[in-house]
Coordinates of C-alpha atoms in Angstrom, one line a residue:
M633 CA 69.7 58.6 82.9
L634 CA 66.3 56.9 83.5
K635 CA 67.6 53.3 83.0
D636 CA 67.9 50.8 85.8
R637 CA 71.3 51.3 87.4
R638 CA 71.8 47.5 87.3
S639 CA 71.3 47.3 83.6
K640 CA 74.0 47.1 80.9
D641 CA 72.6 50.2 79.1
Y642 CA 73.2 52.3 82.2
E643 CA 76.7 50.9 82.6
N644 CA 77.4 51.8 78.9
G645 CA 76.0 55.3 79.5
V646 CA 78.2 55.9 82.5
E647 CA 81.3 54.8 80.5
H648 CA 80.3 57.1 77.6
F649 CA 79.8 60.0 80.0
L650 CA 83.2 59.4 81.7
N651 CA 85.0 59.1 78.4
T652 CA 83.5 62.4 77.2
A653 CA 84.3 64.1 80.5
V654 CA 88.0 63.0 80.5
I655 CA 88.5 64.2 76.9
H656 CA 87.2 67.7 77.7
A657 CA 88.6 68.0 81.3
S658 CA 91.4 70.5 82.0
D659 CA 92.5 68.0 84.8
P660 CA 91.5 64.4 84.0
Q661 CA 92.4 63.4 87.5
S662 CA 89.7 65.7 89.0
I663 CA 86.3 66.1 87.3
R664 CA 83.1 67.5 88.6
C665 CA 80.8 64.8 89.8
P666 CA 77.1 65.0 88.5
C667 CA 75.6 62.5 90.9
R668 CA 72.6 63.3 93.0
L669 CA 74.6 64.2 96.1
C670 CA 77.5 66.1 94.5
G671 CA 75.4 67.9 91.9
N672 CA 78.5 69.2 90.0
L673 CA 79.7 71.1 93.1
K674 CA 82.5 68.7 94.0
C675 CA 85.5 67.5 92.0
Q676 CA 86.3 63.8 92.2
P677 CA 88.6 61.2 90.6
V678 CA 87.1 59.3 87.7
E679 CA 86.8 56.0 89.7
E680 CA 85.0 57.8 92.5
I681 CA 82.6 59.4 90.0
R682 CA 81.9 56.0 88.5
N683 CA 81.0 54.7 92.0
H684 CA 78.8 57.7 92.8
L685 CA 76.9 57.3 89.5
F686 CA 76.1 53.7 90.4
F687 CA 75.4 54.2 94.1
N688 CA 73.7 57.6 94.0
G689 CA 72.5 57.9 90.4
I690 CA 73.0 61.0 88.2
D691 CA 71.3 64.3 88.8
Q692 CA 68.1 64.1 86.6
S693 CA 68.1 67.8 85.9
Y694 CA 71.6 67.7 84.3
L695 CA 70.4 67.3 80.7
T696 CA 73.1 69.4 78.9
W697 CA 76.7 68.5 80.0
I698 CA 77.9 72.1 80.1
W699 CA 80.5 71.2 82.7
H700 CA 81.7 68.1 80.8
G701 CA 82.2 69.2 77.3
E702 CA 78.9 70.3 75.8
A703 CA 78.7 74.0 74.8
A704 CA 76.0 76.2 76.3
T705 CA 76.4 78.9 73.7
D706 CA 73.3 79.7 71.6
R707 CA 71.3 76.9 73.1
A708 CA 68.4 77.1 75.4
L709 CA 68.3 76.0 79.0
P710 CA 66.5 72.7 79.8
F711 CA 63.2 74.5 80.4
V712 CA 63.3 76.1 77.0
N713 CA 61.7 74.1 74.2
T714 CA 61.9 76.1 70.9
K715 CA 59.6 73.6 69.2
D716 CA 56.8 74.9 71.4
I717 CA 57.2 78.4 69.9
P718 CA 56.1 79.2 66.3
D719 CA 59.0 80.1 64.0
Q720 CA 57.7 83.7 63.5
E721 CA 57.7 84.3 67.2
V722 CA 61.2 83.0 68.0
D723 CA 63.6 85.7 69.2
I724 CA 67.0 84.2 69.6
S725 CA 68.5 87.1 71.6
P726 CA 66.8 86.1 74.9
L727 CA 68.1 82.6 74.4
R728 CA 71.6 84.0 73.9
D729 CA 71.2 85.9 77.2
T730 CA 70.1 82.7 78.9
A731 CA 73.1 80.9 77.4
Q732 CA 75.4 83.7 78.6
A733 CA 74.0 83.3 82.1
V734 CA 74.8 79.6 82.1
E735 CA 78.4 80.5 80.8
M736 CA 78.8 83.0 83.6
V737 CA 77.8 80.4 86.2
E738 CA 80.2 77.9 84.6
A739 CA 83.0 80.5 84.7
A740 CA 82.2 81.4 88.3
Y741 CA 82.3 77.7 89.2
N742 CA 85.9 77.3 88.1
H743 CA 87.1 79.7 90.8
C744 CA 84.1 79.8 93.2
I745 CA 85.0 80.6 96.8
A746 CA 81.4 81.2 97.9
D747 CA 79.3 79.0 100.1
P748 CA 78.3 75.9 98.1
K749 CA 74.7 76.5 99.2
E750 CA 74.7 80.0 97.7
F751 CA 76.3 78.7 94.5
R752 CA 73.7 76.0 94.2
K753 CA 71.0 78.7 94.5
L754 CA 72.8 80.6 91.7
I755 CA 72.5 77.5 89.5
E756 CA 68.8 77.2 90.3
D757 CA 68.4 80.9 89.3
A758 CA 70.1 80.1 86.0
E759 CA 67.6 77.4 85.3
K760 CA 64.5 78.9 86.9
P761 CA 61.8 80.4 84.5
L762 CA 61.3 84.2 85.1
F763 CA 57.6 83.4 85.8
P764 CA 55.6 80.2 85.6
G765 CA 55.3 79.2 81.9
C766 CA 58.0 81.6 80.7
K767 CA 60.0 79.9 77.9
K768 CA 62.5 82.7 77.0
Y769 CA 64.1 84.0 80.1
S770 CA 65.4 82.6 83.3
K771 CA 65.8 84.6 86.5
L772 CA 69.5 85.0 86.0
S773 CA 69.4 85.8 82.3
C774 CA 66.8 88.5 83.1
L775 CA 69.1 90.1 85.7
V776 CA 72.1 89.9 83.3
R777 CA 70.1 91.9 80.7
L778 CA 68.8 94.4 83.2
F779 CA 72.2 95.1 84.6
K780 CA 73.5 95.5 81.0
F781 CA 70.8 98.1 80.4
K782 CA 71.6 99.8 83.7
A783 CA 75.3 100.1 82.8
N784 CA 74.8 101.2 79.2
N785 CA 72.4 103.9 80.1
G786 CA 74.0 105.1 83.4
L787 CA 70.9 104.3 85.3
P788 CA 71.2 105.2 89.1
N789 CA 70.1 102.7 91.7
K790 CA 66.9 104.8 92.4
G791 CA 65.9 104.5 88.8
F792 CA 66.9 100.8 88.7
L793 CA 64.7 100.1 91.7
E794 CA 61.7 101.8 90.0
L795 CA 62.4 99.7 86.9
L796 CA 62.4 96.5 88.9
E797 CA 59.1 97.4 90.5
I798 CA 57.5 98.3 87.2
I799 CA 58.6 95.0 85.6
G800 CA 57.5 93.0 88.6
D801 CA 54.0 94.6 88.4
F802 CA 53.7 93.9 84.7
L803 CA 54.6 90.2 85.0
P804 CA 52.3 87.5 86.3
D805 CA 52.2 86.7 90.0
N806 CA 55.0 84.5 91.5
N807 CA 57.5 86.1 89.1
E808 CA 61.2 86.0 90.0
V809 CA 62.1 89.7 89.5
P810 CA 64.0 90.8 92.7
P811 CA 62.0 93.4 94.7
T812 CA 65.1 95.5 95.7
V813 CA 68.4 96.5 94.2
Y814 CA 70.1 94.8 97.1
E815 CA 68.6 91.4 96.2
A816 CA 69.6 91.8 92.6
M817 CA 73.2 92.8 93.6
K818 CA 73.3 89.9 96.0
T819 CA 72.6 87.4 93.1
M820 CA 75.3 88.9 90.9
T821 CA 77.9 89.1 93.7
V822 CA 78.2 85.3 93.7
L823 CA 79.6 85.6 90.1
G824 CA 82.5 87.6 91.4
M825 CA 81.1 91.0 90.8
G826 CA 81.4 92.2 94.4
Y827 CA 83.1 95.2 96.1
E828 CA 84.3 96.1 99.5
K829 CA 83.3 99.1 101.6
I830 CA 86.3 100.1 103.7
H831 CA 85.7 102.7 106.5
A832 CA 88.2 105.6 106.5
C833 CA 89.2 108.3 108.9
P834 CA 87.4 111.6 107.8
N835 CA 90.9 113.3 108.0
D836 CA 92.4 110.6 105.7
C837 CA 94.8 109.3 108.3
I838 CA 94.0 105.6 108.1
L839 CA 91.7 102.9 106.7
Y840 CA 90.0 100.8 109.2
R841 CA 91.5 97.5 108.0
K842 CA 94.0 95.0 109.2
E843 CA 95.2 96.1 112.6
F844 CA 92.8 99.0 112.7
Q845 CA 89.7 97.0 111.7
D846 CA 88.0 97.0 115.1
L847 CA 88.9 100.5 116.3
A848 CA 86.1 103.1 117.0
S849 CA 88.4 106.2 116.5
C850 CA 91.4 107.1 114.6
P851 CA 94.7 106.4 116.5
T852 CA 96.4 109.4 114.8
C853 CA 93.9 112.2 115.2
N854 CA 91.4 110.6 117.6
T855 CA 88.4 111.4 115.4
S856 CA 85.4 109.1 115.7
R857 CA 85.0 106.5 113.1
W858 CA 81.2 107.1 113.1
K859 CA 79.2 110.1 112.0
L860 CA 78.0 112.3 114.9
K861 CA 74.5 113.2 115.7
K862 CA 73.8 116.9 115.1
K863 CA 72.1 117.7 118.4
S864 CA 73.9 115.5 121.0
N865 CA 77.2 115.1 119.1
E866 CA 77.2 111.4 120.0
P867 CA 78.5 108.9 117.5
R868 CA 75.9 107.1 115.3
I869 CA 77.3 103.5 115.7
G870 CA 77.3 101.7 112.4
V871 CA 77.2 104.8 110.2
P872 CA 80.8 105.5 109.0
S873 CA 81.9 109.1 108.5
K874 CA 83.8 108.2 105.4
V875 CA 83.9 105.2 103.1
L876 CA 86.3 103.9 100.4
W877 CA 84.8 101.7 97.7
Y878 CA 87.2 99.1 96.6
L879 CA 86.6 96.8 93.7
P880 CA 89.3 94.1 93.8
P881 CA 91.0 93.6 90.4
I882 CA 92.2 90.0 90.9
P883 CA 88.7 88.3 90.5
R884 CA 88.0 90.4 87.4
F885 CA 91.4 89.5 85.9
Q886 CA 90.6 85.8 86.5
R887 CA 87.2 86.2 85.0
M888 CA 88.6 87.8 81.8
F889 CA 90.6 84.6 81.1
Q890 CA 87.4 82.5 81.6
S891 CA 86.1 84.0 78.3
P892 CA 87.8 82.2 75.4
K893 CA 87.6 85.3 73.1
I894 CA 89.1 87.7 75.7
A895 CA 91.7 85.1 76.7
K896 CA 92.8 85.0 73.1
D897 CA 92.9 88.8 72.8
L898 CA 95.0 89.1 75.9
T899 CA 98.0 87.6 74.1
W900 CA 97.5 89.6 70.9
Y901 CA 100.7 91.6 71.4
D902 CA 102.7 88.3 71.5
D903 CA 100.8 86.3 68.8
Q904 CA 99.8 88.8 66.1
R905 CA 101.6 92.1 66.6
V906 CA 103.7 93.3 63.7
S907 CA 107.2 94.1 65.1
D908 CA 108.9 96.4 62.6
G909 CA 110.5 99.0 64.8
Q910 CA 107.5 101.4 64.7
L911 CA 105.8 102.4 67.9
R912 CA 102.3 101.0 67.2
H913 CA 101.4 99.5 70.6
P914 CA 102.6 99.9 74.2
S915 CA 104.5 96.6 73.8
D916 CA 106.9 98.6 71.4
S917 CA 107.7 101.1 74.1
P918 CA 111.0 101.2 76.0
S919 CA 109.2 100.6 79.4
W920 CA 107.7 97.4 78.1
K921 CA 111.1 96.2 76.7
L922 CA 112.8 97.1 80.0
V923 CA 110.5 94.8 81.9
D924 CA 111.2 92.0 79.4
H925 CA 115.0 92.6 79.8
K926 CA 115.1 92.8 83.6
W927 CA 112.6 90.0 84.4
P928 CA 112.7 87.4 81.6
D929 CA 110.8 84.9 83.7
F930 CA 107.9 87.4 83.8
A931 CA 108.1 88.0 80.1
A932 CA 108.2 84.3 79.3
E933 CA 104.5 84.0 80.1
P934 CA 102.7 86.2 77.5
R935 CA 99.4 86.0 79.5
N936 CA 101.0 88.1 82.3
L937 CA 99.3 91.5 82.4
R938 CA 100.9 94.9 81.8
L939 CA 98.9 97.6 83.5
A940 CA 98.7 101.4 83.9
L941 CA 97.1 103.2 86.8
S942 CA 95.1 106.4 86.1
A943 CA 93.8 108.7 88.9
D944 CA 91.9 111.9 88.8
G945 CA 89.0 113.7 90.6
I946 CA 85.5 114.4 89.3
N947 CA 82.6 116.5 90.6
P948 CA 79.7 114.1 90.6
H949 CA 77.0 116.8 91.0
S950 CA 77.5 118.5 87.6
S951 CA 78.7 121.7 89.3
F952 CA 81.9 123.7 88.8
S953 CA 82.1 124.5 92.5
S954 CA 84.8 122.7 94.6
R955 CA 82.5 121.8 97.5
Y956 CA 82.6 118.1 96.7
S957 CA 85.0 115.9 94.8
C958 CA 85.2 112.1 94.2
W959 CA 88.4 110.5 93.1
L960 CA 88.6 107.5 90.8
V961 CA 91.6 105.1 90.4
I962 CA 91.4 103.1 87.2
L963 CA 93.5 100.2 85.9
V964 CA 94.1 99.9 82.2
I965 CA 95.2 96.6 80.5
Y966 CA 97.7 96.9 77.7
N967 CA 98.0 93.3 76.6
L968 CA 95.0 93.8 74.3
P969 CA 95.1 94.9 70.7
P970 CA 95.1 98.7 70.3
W971 CA 91.4 98.8 69.2
L972 CA 90.4 97.2 72.5
C973 CA 92.8 98.4 75.2
M974 CA 91.2 101.8 75.2
K975 CA 87.6 100.5 75.4
R976 CA 85.7 101.3 78.6
K977 CA 85.0 97.6 79.1
F978 CA 88.7 97.0 79.8
M979 CA 89.3 100.0 82.0
M980 CA 88.6 98.7 85.5
L981 CA 87.5 101.0 88.2
S982 CA 89.4 99.9 91.3
L983 CA 89.0 102.6 93.9
L984 CA 86.3 105.2 94.5
I985 CA 87.4 107.7 97.1
S986 CA 84.4 109.8 98.3
G987 CA 84.7 113.5 99.1
P988 CA 84.0 116.1 100.1
A989 CA 87.7 117.1 99.8
Q990 CA 90.3 115.6 97.5
P991 CA 92.8 113.2 99.2
G992 CA 95.9 115.1 98.0
N993 CA 99.1 113.6 99.3
D994 CA 97.1 111.3 101.6
I995 CA 96.0 109.3 98.5
D996 CA 98.6 106.6 99.5
V997 CA 96.4 105.7 102.4
F998 CA 93.5 104.9 100.1
L999 CA 95.8 103.1 97.6
A1000 CA 96.9 100.6 100.2
P1001 CA 94.4 97.7 99.4
L1002 CA 95.1 98.1 95.7
I1003 CA 98.9 98.1 96.3
D1004 CA 98.6 94.9 98.4
D1005 CA 96.8 93.1 95.5
L1006 CA 99.3 94.4 92.9
K1007 CA 102.2 93.1 95.1
I1008 CA 100.5 89.7 95.2
L1009 CA 100.1 89.8 91.4
W1010 CA 103.8 90.8 90.9
K1011 CA 105.6 88.7 93.5
V1012 CA 103.5 85.5 93.9
G1013 CA 100.7 85.5 91.2
V1014 CA 97.3 83.9 91.4
E1015 CA 95.8 80.8 89.8
A1016 CA 93.8 81.4 86.7
Y1017 CA 92.1 79.3 84.1
D1018 CA 92.7 80.1 80.4
A1019 CA 89.4 79.1 78.6
Y1020 CA 91.0 79.6 75.2
R1021 CA 93.9 77.2 75.8
K1022 CA 91.9 75.1 78.4
Q1023 CA 94.7 75.1 81.0
H1024 CA 95.4 76.5 84.4
F1025 CA 98.3 78.9 84.9
T1026 CA 99.8 81.3 87.4
L1027 CA 98.8 84.9 86.5
R1028 CA 101.1 87.8 87.3
A1029 CA 100.9 91.5 86.6
V1030 CA 103.2 94.5 86.5
L1031 CA 102.4 98.2 86.7
L1032 CA 104.2 99.9 83.9
W1033 CA 103.3 103.6 84.5
T1034 CA 100.7 106.0 85.8
I1035 CA 98.5 108.3 83.8
N1036 CA 97.6 111.6 85.4
D1037 CA 97.7 115.4 85.1
F1038 CA 100.5 117.5 86.6
P1039 CA 98.9 118.2 90.1
V1040 CA 98.1 114.5 90.6
L1041 CA 101.7 113.6 89.6
G1042 CA 102.8 115.3 92.8
N1043 CA 100.3 113.3 94.8
L1044 CA 101.2 109.9 93.3
S1045 CA 105.0 110.2 92.9
G1046 CA 106.1 112.9 95.4
C1047 CA 107.4 115.1 92.5
I1048 CA 107.4 118.9 93.1
T1049 CA 104.8 120.3 90.7
E1050 CA 104.9 124.0 91.6
G1051 CA 107.5 126.7 92.2
Y1052 CA 111.1 126.8 91.1
Y1053 CA 111.7 123.1 91.2
A1054 CA 108.5 122.0 89.5
C1055 CA 110.2 120.3 86.5
P1056 CA 109.7 116.5 86.9
I1057 CA 112.8 115.7 84.8

């Protein structure tokens, strides 16, 4: 990398690099270019990369070829030198977190739709020491570990903000701990962990999306989109009266296949399931077999997802009163082995419908964005990258059934659930 670009050694190094990159590339015709200008953010043909490496030189910070075949797992980032740390002081778990951060960046890169400038900043965060002289953590690996702690312990945003402030005070000056939860979330959003806040009519008539996106009041009931001031009863522009939280499932499905282990588990039912006529897994059920029979083109790709949708309300304030109710809509993935498909990790919260009242039969209004995405996954599919098989494919999904109690059955399917004709059969 430091050789004269006119020398034979540099020429041999370029050829060695290109040969390695081609061997490990999912598409040998289009490989990430590591020159100073492209910085692994652009894909180029091999000949073009060769020209760039001679004309522009290689990015001097690209010491580990994580985008061209070298594994990042269990190895430190370039700024980590384990030789500088005595053996008795080495804790490998932070290095694993750092390696996981690099892998997350690599996975996000495969399907990155963000601004290249923002993504370059993310790469810098994955390589930047948490504070000057830190040899164990990068900024991104620290955030990954903190968010894991937040999720495992159910820490609310208020407590998470206090934790960030305490850690920031404990560390030396010029540390990289974000001062606010918003800044921390902003960093993680580039990895595809974002959500959408969609304004809703307080009477559950419409969502302010598509043709209603720019309206200030509901076209059905004429209620203001914004909260009203208590004294003057004037709308508080910019403060919505009701919000739907939508977590798009498509980016999360794509990200699952970017993990080699999860990508392998997602075809367990096809590769390793024992088929002996016993009902051991949802793939043994009549509903699953009916899909295979009616749509053999869908069944021919074992990576296509089979989903269930579960909906129910909760009281978030630990009270038995009915003054406030939040409704959750969760997608469950059944491709996985039975000991994984019921894990919380693979139950994806897709919609959070805020109260105070339950949506009832108007739940279809709130389901609209999820239904749009499920239609795309069923009819068209989306491009995904299988990290286990190292190939791109078109990912599709089917919704097999819903999971709900008897009252919600009436809301989701239109069945009569009370009175003389309450039997769903």
